[in-house]
């Protein structure tokens, strides 16, 4: 694993990944050979009209987005929406599914979504919302749909939301990134640990913050008398490497006809350099081309990388009206 990862603020992501309220779900389900997922509907007693997929970031799970998805579904009423909160491969309950085979990269993470649609007889999503690593999985999903990789009966998403995720390769410098240090530390540990307290104390001794150490400790589950990871660590590392390497600027340069890609940049996020910002603004300012889709850029004020925790109302104010416009 490269030791030249730029410091992109992912330590903030890690330290706050699971914090926040977890409201009651309307429904939950899972598939044994495709992704685990949870479902939130606008009105459980009514048939849905539209479908949105919601994708979490590194080491997260669908439950990170329960509160936001419930609020979004409420804001979109009276239209009936079904929000599919996915656990990406190696994460959440999907980490327990043996059928999700390597290589663990963004291409296969996106194909998992197509397999989920087919195996669970779901509708192809009208909207895909992806945060951080999930944003790049969303871009890969759209690209593969447009290229016919999932068959001829695919319906392209009308909107793709990329939340605080740079579309191109992660810029690297000569320093170690915090997330890489965390992943390397976790890889150095045995697969089973004495207790959650032992892990938190160990992380603190290595110089990690208390909030980050406690969050890492929350990602354990019982394994007999000891504890083990609630995610597939090696697989997550492979996905993170793929996330850093993939470049979706060509997709934004030539967005498929009928699709809108909305990029949300958090005002206080430190992963955006001026060149990337200018490149996005140039794409957003392009004239209308009837043969292509469009790219729009939004700035979320008063928020760092963890957008739906830092400013959930502001994020809803950006997303809800746009999603409602496709009805």
CSV table of C-alpha atoms in Angstrom, one decimal:
chain,number,residue,atom,x,y,z
A,1,UNK,CA,0.0,0.0,0.0
A,2,UNK,CA,1.4,3.4,-1.0
A,3,UNK,CA,2.7,5.6,1.7
A,4,UNK,CA,2.2,8.8,-0.2
A,5,UNK,CA,-1.5,9.5,0.4
A,6,UNK,CA,-2.4,13.1,0.7
A,7,UNK,CA,-4.1,14.4,3.9
A,8,UNK,CA,-7.6,14.8,2.5
A,9,UNK,CA,-9.6,15.2,5.7
A,10,UNK,CA,-10.7,11.5,5.9
A,11,UNK,CA,-9.7,11.5,9.6
A,12,UNK,CA,-12.8,13.7,10.1
A,13,UNK,CA,-14.8,11.1,8.2
A,14,UNK,CA,-13.5,8.3,10.3
A,15,UNK,CA,-14.0,10.0,13.6
A,16,UNK,CA,-17.7,10.9,12.9
A,17,UNK,CA,-18.8,8.1,10.6
A,18,UNK,CA,-21.4,6.5,12.8
A,19,UNK,CA,-22.3,9.4,15.0
A,20,UNK,CA,-25.8,10.8,14.9
A,21,UNK,CA,-29.4,9.6,15.4
A,22,UNK,CA,-30.7,6.3,14.0
A,23,UNK,CA,-34.4,6.6,13.4
A,24,UNK,CA,-36.7,3.6,13.0
A,25,UNK,CA,-36.7,2.0,9.6
A,26,UNK,CA,-39.9,1.2,7.8
A,27,UNK,CA,-38.5,-2.0,6.4
A,28,UNK,CA,-35.3,-4.0,6.1
A,29,UNK,CA,-34.1,-6.8,3.9
A,30,UNK,CA,-31.0,-8.5,2.6
A,31,UNK,CA,-29.9,-10.8,-0.1
A,32,UNK,CA,-27.5,-13.7,0.6
A,33,UNK,CA,-25.6,-13.4,-2.7
A,34,UNK,CA,-25.9,-9.7,-3.4
A,35,UNK,CA,-25.6,-6.7,-1.2
A,36,UNK,CA,-27.3,-6.3,2.1
A,37,UNK,CA,-29.7,-3.3,2.2
A,38,UNK,CA,-32.3,-1.5,4.1
A,39,UNK,CA,-35.4,0.2,2.7
A,40,UNK,CA,-37.2,3.4,3.7
A,41,UNK,CA,-40.4,4.3,2.0
A,42,UNK,CA,-42.3,7.6,2.0
A,43,UNK,CA,-45.5,5.7,3.0
A,44,UNK,CA,-45.1,2.1,3.9
A,45,UNK,CA,-48.8,1.3,3.0
A,46,UNK,CA,-48.6,2.8,-0.5
A,47,UNK,CA,-46.8,1.5,-3.6
A,48,UNK,CA,-43.6,3.4,-4.5
A,49,UNK,CA,-43.3,5.4,-7.7
A,50,UNK,CA,-39.6,6.2,-7.7
A,51,UNK,CA,-36.4,4.6,-6.3
A,52,UNK,CA,-33.2,6.1,-5.0
A,53,UNK,CA,-30.0,4.2,-4.0
A,54,UNK,CA,-28.0,5.7,-1.2
A,55,UNK,CA,-24.3,4.8,-0.9
A,56,UNK,CA,-22.1,5.3,2.2
A,57,UNK,CA,-18.3,6.0,2.4
A,58,UNK,CA,-15.3,4.0,3.6
A,59,UNK,CA,-15.8,1.8,6.6
A,60,UNK,CA,-19.4,3.0,6.9
A,61,UNK,CA,-22.7,1.3,6.2
A,62,UNK,CA,-26.2,2.1,5.0
A,63,UNK,CA,-27.3,2.9,8.6
A,64,UNK,CA,-25.2,6.1,8.5
A,65,UNK,CA,-27.8,7.5,6.1
A,66,UNK,CA,-31.0,6.5,7.8
A,67,UNK,CA,-31.9,9.8,9.3
A,68,UNK,CA,-31.1,11.8,6.2
A,69,UNK,CA,-33.0,9.4,3.9
A,70,UNK,CA,-36.0,9.4,6.0
A,71,UNK,CA,-36.0,13.3,6.0
A,72,UNK,CA,-35.5,13.3,2.2
A,73,UNK,CA,-38.4,10.9,1.6
A,74,UNK,CA,-40.6,13.1,3.8
A,75,UNK,CA,-39.6,16.2,1.8
A,76,UNK,CA,-40.5,14.5,-1.5
A,77,UNK,CA,-44.0,13.8,-0.4
A,78,UNK,CA,-46.7,13.4,-1.9
A,79,UNK,CA,-44.6,11.5,-4.5
A,80,UNK,CA,-43.9,8.0,-3.2
A,81,UNK,CA,-40.2,7.2,-3.0
A,82,UNK,CA,-38.3,4.1,-2.0
A,83,UNK,CA,-34.8,4.7,-0.6
A,84,UNK,CA,-32.5,1.7,-0.8
A,85,UNK,CA,-29.7,2.1,1.8
A,86,UNK,CA,-26.9,-0.2,0.6
A,87,UNK,CA,-24.2,-1.8,2.5
A,88,UNK,CA,-21.3,-1.9,0.0
A,89,UNK,CA,-19.2,-5.0,-0.3
A,90,UNK,CA,-16.9,-5.6,2.7
A,91,UNK,CA,-19.0,-3.1,4.8
A,92,UNK,CA,-21.9,-3.5,7.2
A,93,UNK,CA,-23.9,-6.7,6.8
A,94,UNK,CA,-22.5,-7.2,3.3
A,95,UNK,CA,-19.1,-8.1,4.9
A,96,UNK,CA,-20.8,-11.4,5.9
A,97,UNK,CA,-21.8,-12.3,2.4
A,98,UNK,CA,-19.5,-14.9,0.8
A,99,UNK,CA,-20.7,-14.4,-2.7
A,100,UNK,CA,-19.1,-11.0,-3.1
A,101,UNK,CA,-15.8,-12.2,-4.6
A,102,UNK,CA,-12.6,-10.2,-5.3
A,103,UNK,CA,-11.2,-8.2,-6.9
A,104,UNK,CA,-12.6,-5.6,-4.4
A,105,UNK,CA,-12.6,-2.5,-6.6
A,106,UNK,CA,-15.1,0.2,-7.7
A,107,UNK,CA,-16.0,-1.7,-10.8
A,108,UNK,CA,-17.2,-4.7,-8.8
A,109,UNK,CA,-18.8,-2.5,-6.1
A,110,UNK,CA,-20.9,-0.9,-8.9
A,111,UNK,CA,-21.7,-4.2,-10.5
A,112,UNK,CA,-23.0,-5.3,-7.1
A,113,UNK,CA,-25.7,-2.6,-7.4
A,114,UNK,CA,-26.8,-4.0,-10.8
A,115,UNK,CA,-26.8,-7.5,-9.4
A,116,UNK,CA,-28.9,-6.3,-6.5
A,117,UNK,CA,-31.5,-4.8,-8.9
A,118,UNK,CA,-31.7,-8.1,-10.8
A,119,UNK,CA,-31.7,-10.5,-7.9
A,120,UNK,CA,-34.2,-8.6,-5.8
A,121,UNK,CA,-36.3,-7.6,-8.8
A,122,UNK,CA,-35.9,-3.9,-7.9
A,123,UNK,CA,-36.5,-1.0,-10.2
A,124,UNK,CA,-33.4,0.6,-11.7
A,125,UNK,CA,-32.8,3.7,-9.6
A,126,UNK,CA,-34.1,7.0,-10.7
A,127,UNK,CA,-31.5,8.7,-8.4
A,128,UNK,CA,-28.2,7.5,-6.9
A,129,UNK,CA,-26.7,9.4,-4.0
A,130,UNK,CA,-23.2,8.6,-3.0
A,131,UNK,CA,-21.0,10.1,-0.3
A,132,UNK,CA,-17.2,10.0,-0.4
A,133,UNK,CA,-16.1,6.6,-1.7
A,134,UNK,CA,-19.8,5.9,-2.4
A,135,UNK,CA,-19.8,8.9,-4.7
A,136,UNK,CA,-17.2,7.2,-6.9
A,137,UNK,CA,-19.1,4.0,-6.8
A,138,UNK,CA,-22.1,5.9,-8.1
A,139,UNK,CA,-20.0,7.4,-10.9
A,140,UNK,CA,-18.8,3.9,-11.9
A,141,UNK,CA,-22.4,2.6,-11.8
A,142,UNK,CA,-23.5,5.3,-14.2
A,143,UNK,CA,-20.5,4.8,-16.5
A,144,UNK,CA,-21.1,1.0,-16.6
A,145,UNK,CA,-24.8,1.5,-17.2
A,146,UNK,CA,-24.1,3.8,-20.1
A,147,UNK,CA,-21.6,1.4,-21.6
A,148,UNK,CA,-24.0,-1.5,-21.6
A,149,UNK,CA,-22.1,-3.6,-19.1
A,150,UNK,CA,-25.3,-4.6,-17.3
A,151,UNK,CA,-27.3,-5.5,-20.3
A,152,UNK,CA,-29.8,-3.9,-22.6
A,153,UNK,CA,-32.7,-3.4,-20.3
A,154,UNK,CA,-30.9,-0.9,-18.0
A,155,UNK,CA,-32.5,2.4,-17.3
A,156,UNK,CA,-29.9,5.2,-16.6
A,157,UNK,CA,-30.3,7.2,-13.4
A,158,UNK,CA,-31.9,10.6,-14.1
A,159,UNK,CA,-29.7,12.2,-11.3
A,160,UNK,CA,-26.4,11.2,-9.8
A,161,UNK,CA,-25.4,12.9,-6.6
A,162,UNK,CA,-21.7,12.9,-5.7
A,163,UNK,CA,-21.3,14.2,-2.2
A,164,UNK,CA,-17.9,15.7,-1.3
A,165,UNK,CA,-16.0,13.2,-3.5
A,166,UNK,CA,-13.4,14.5,-6.0
A,167,UNK,CA,-14.2,12.8,-9.4
A,168,UNK,CA,-10.6,12.2,-10.4
A,169,UNK,CA,-7.6,10.5,-8.8
A,170,UNK,CA,-6.8,11.4,-5.2
A,171,UNK,CA,-3.9,13.8,-5.2
A,172,UNK,CA,-0.9,12.5,-3.3
A,173,UNK,CA,2.1,14.2,-1.7
A,174,UNK,CA,5.1,13.0,0.3
A,175,UNK,CA,3.2,12.6,3.6
A,176,UNK,CA,1.1,9.8,5.0
A,177,UNK,CA,-2.6,10.4,5.1
A,178,UNK,CA,-4.5,9.9,8.3
A,179,UNK,CA,-6.8,7.3,6.8
A,180,UNK,CA,-3.9,5.3,5.5
A,181,UNK,CA,-2.3,5.3,9.0
A,182,UNK,CA,-5.5,4.0,10.5
A,183,UNK,CA,-5.8,1.3,7.9
A,184,UNK,CA,-2.2,0.2,8.4
A,185,UNK,CA,-2.7,0.2,12.1
A,186,UNK,CA,-5.8,-2.0,11.9
A,187,UNK,CA,-4.0,-4.4,9.5
A,188,UNK,CA,-1.2,-4.8,12.0
A,189,UNK,CA,-3.6,-6.1,14.6
A,190,UNK,CA,-4.7,-9.7,15.0
A,191,UNK,CA,-8.1,-10.7,13.6
A,192,UNK,CA,-9.5,-11.2,17.1
A,193,UNK,CA,-9.0,-8.7,20.0
A,194,UNK,CA,-9.4,-9.0,23.7
A,195,UNK,CA,-12.0,-6.3,24.1
A,196,UNK,CA,-13.3,-3.0,22.7
A,197,UNK,CA,-11.6,-1.2,25.6
A,198,UNK,CA,-8.2,-2.8,24.7
A,199,UNK,CA,-8.5,-1.6,21.1
A,200,UNK,CA,-9.5,2.0,22.2
A,201,UNK,CA,-6.5,2.1,24.6
A,202,UNK,CA,-4.2,0.8,22.0
A,203,UNK,CA,-5.3,3.4,19.4
A,204,UNK,CA,-4.9,6.2,22.0
A,205,UNK,CA,-1.3,5.0,22.9
A,206,UNK,CA,-0.5,5.2,19.2
A,207,UNK,CA,-1.5,8.9,19.2
A,208,UNK,CA,-4.9,8.7,17.6
A,209,UNK,CA,-7.6,11.0,19.0
A,210,UNK,CA,-10.1,9.8,21.5
A,211,UNK,CA,-13.1,10.3,19.2
A,212,UNK,CA,-11.4,8.4,16.4
A,213,UNK,CA,-10.2,5.6,18.7
A,214,UNK,CA,-13.7,5.2,20.2
A,215,UNK,CA,-15.3,5.1,16.7
A,216,UNK,CA,-12.8,2.4,15.6
A,217,UNK,CA,-13.8,0.5,18.8
A,218,UNK,CA,-17.5,0.7,17.8
A,219,UNK,CA,-16.7,-1.3,14.6
A,220,UNK,CA,-16.2,-4.6,16.5
A,221,UNK,CA,-18.5,-7.5,17.0
A,222,UNK,CA,-18.5,-10.5,19.3
A,223,UNK,CA,-16.5,-13.6,18.2
A,224,UNK,CA,-16.8,-16.1,21.1
A,225,UNK,CA,-15.2,-14.5,24.1
A,226,UNK,CA,-13.3,-12.0,22.0
A,227,UNK,CA,-14.0,-9.3,19.5
A,228,UNK,CA,-13.5,-9.1,15.7
A,229,UNK,CA,-14.0,-6.5,13.0
A,230,UNK,CA,-17.6,-5.7,11.8
A,231,UNK,CA,-16.1,-5.1,8.3
A,232,UNK,CA,-13.8,-7.0,6.0
A,233,UNK,CA,-10.6,-4.9,6.5
A,234,UNK,CA,-8.5,-6.3,3.7
A,235,UNK,CA,-11.4,-5.9,1.2
A,236,UNK,CA,-12.0,-2.3,2.4
A,237,UNK,CA,-8.3,-1.5,1.9
A,238,UNK,CA,-8.5,-2.8,-1.7
A,239,UNK,CA,-11.6,-0.7,-2.3
A,240,UNK,CA,-9.9,2.4,-0.9
A,241,UNK,CA,-6.9,1.9,-3.2
A,242,UNK,CA,-9.3,1.6,-6.1
A,243,UNK,CA,-11.1,4.8,-5.0
A,244,UNK,CA,-7.8,6.7,-5.0
A,245,UNK,CA,-6.9,5.5,-8.5
A,246,UNK,CA,-10.1,5.8,-10.5
A,247,UNK,CA,-10.7,8.9,-12.7
A,248,UNK,CA,-14.2,9.8,-13.8
A,249,UNK,CA,-13.5,13.2,-15.4
A,250,UNK,CA,-14.3,11.7,-18.8
A,251,UNK,CA,-17.8,10.8,-17.6
A,252,UNK,CA,-18.4,14.4,-16.4
A,253,UNK,CA,-16.9,15.8,-19.7
A,254,UNK,CA,-19.4,13.7,-21.7
A,255,UNK,CA,-22.3,13.0,-19.3
A,256,UNK,CA,-24.8,10.5,-20.9
A,257,UNK,CA,-27.9,12.1,-22.5
A,258,UNK,CA,-30.8,12.4,-20.0
A,259,UNK,CA,-28.6,12.2,-16.9
A,260,UNK,CA,-27.7,15.0,-14.6
A,261,UNK,CA,-24.6,14.7,-12.3
A,262,UNK,CA,-24.8,17.0,-9.3
A,263,UNK,CA,-21.5,17.4,-7.4
A,264,UNK,CA,-21.8,18.8,-3.8
A,265,UNK,CA,-18.7,20.4,-2.4
A,266,UNK,CA,-18.6,20.9,1.3
A,267,UNK,CA,-17.5,24.5,2.0
A,268,UNK,CA,-15.1,23.5,4.8
A,269,UNK,CA,-13.8,20.3,3.2
A,270,UNK,CA,-10.1,20.3,2.6
A,271,UNK,CA,-10.0,17.8,-0.2
A,272,UNK,CA,-10.8,20.3,-3.0
A,273,UNK,CA,-7.9,22.2,-4.6
A,274,UNK,CA,-8.4,25.2,-6.8
A,275,UNK,CA,-7.7,23.4,-10.0
A,276,UNK,CA,-10.4,20.8,-9.3
A,277,UNK,CA,-12.9,23.6,-8.3
A,278,UNK,CA,-12.2,25.4,-11.6
A,279,UNK,CA,-12.5,22.3,-13.6
A,280,UNK,CA,-16.0,21.6,-12.1
A,281,UNK,CA,-17.1,25.2,-12.6
A,282,UNK,CA,-16.0,25.0,-16.2
A,283,UNK,CA,-18.1,21.8,-16.7
A,284,UNK,CA,-21.1,23.4,-14.9
A,285,UNK,CA,-20.9,26.5,-17.1
A,286,UNK,CA,-20.9,24.6,-20.4
A,287,UNK,CA,-23.7,25.4,-22.8
A,288,UNK,CA,-26.6,23.0,-23.3
A,289,UNK,CA,-25.8,20.1,-25.6
A,290,UNK,CA,-28.9,18.2,-26.7
A,291,UNK,CA,-26.8,15.1,-27.2
A,292,UNK,CA,-25.4,15.0,-23.7
A,293,UNK,CA,-26.4,15.4,-20.1
A,294,UNK,CA,-25.2,18.1,-17.7
A,295,UNK,CA,-23.1,18.7,-14.7
A,296,UNK,CA,-24.1,21.0,-11.8
A,297,UNK,CA,-22.0,22.0,-8.8
A,298,UNK,CA,-23.3,23.0,-5.4
A,299,UNK,CA,-21.5,24.3,-2.4
A,300,UNK,CA,-22.8,23.2,1.0
A,301,UNK,CA,-22.1,25.9,3.6
A,302,UNK,CA,-21.0,25.3,7.1
A,303,UNK,CA,-20.0,21.7,6.5
A,304,UNK,CA,-16.9,19.6,6.4
A,305,UNK,CA,-16.6,16.2,4.7
A,306,UNK,CA,-19.3,14.6,6.8
A,307,UNK,CA,-22.0,16.6,5.0
A,308,UNK,CA,-25.2,15.1,6.3
A,309,UNK,CA,-24.0,15.3,9.9
A,310,UNK,CA,-22.5,18.8,9.7
A,311,UNK,CA,-25.4,20.4,7.8
A,312,UNK,CA,-28.2,18.0,7.1
A,313,UNK,CA,-30.8,20.7,6.6
A,314,UNK,CA,-28.6,22.5,4.1
A,315,UNK,CA,-28.0,19.3,2.2
A,316,UNK,CA,-31.7,18.6,2.1
A,317,UNK,CA,-32.3,22.1,0.8
A,318,UNK,CA,-29.9,21.4,-2.1
A,319,UNK,CA,-31.0,17.8,-2.9
A,320,UNK,CA,-34.8,17.7,-2.3
A,321,UNK,CA,-35.9,20.3,-4.8
A,322,UNK,CA,-33.7,18.9,-7.6
A,323,UNK,CA,-34.9,15.3,-6.9
A,324,UNK,CA,-38.5,16.5,-6.8
A,325,UNK,CA,-38.1,18.0,-10.2
A,326,UNK,CA,-37.8,14.7,-11.9
A,327,UNK,CA,-41.3,13.6,-10.9
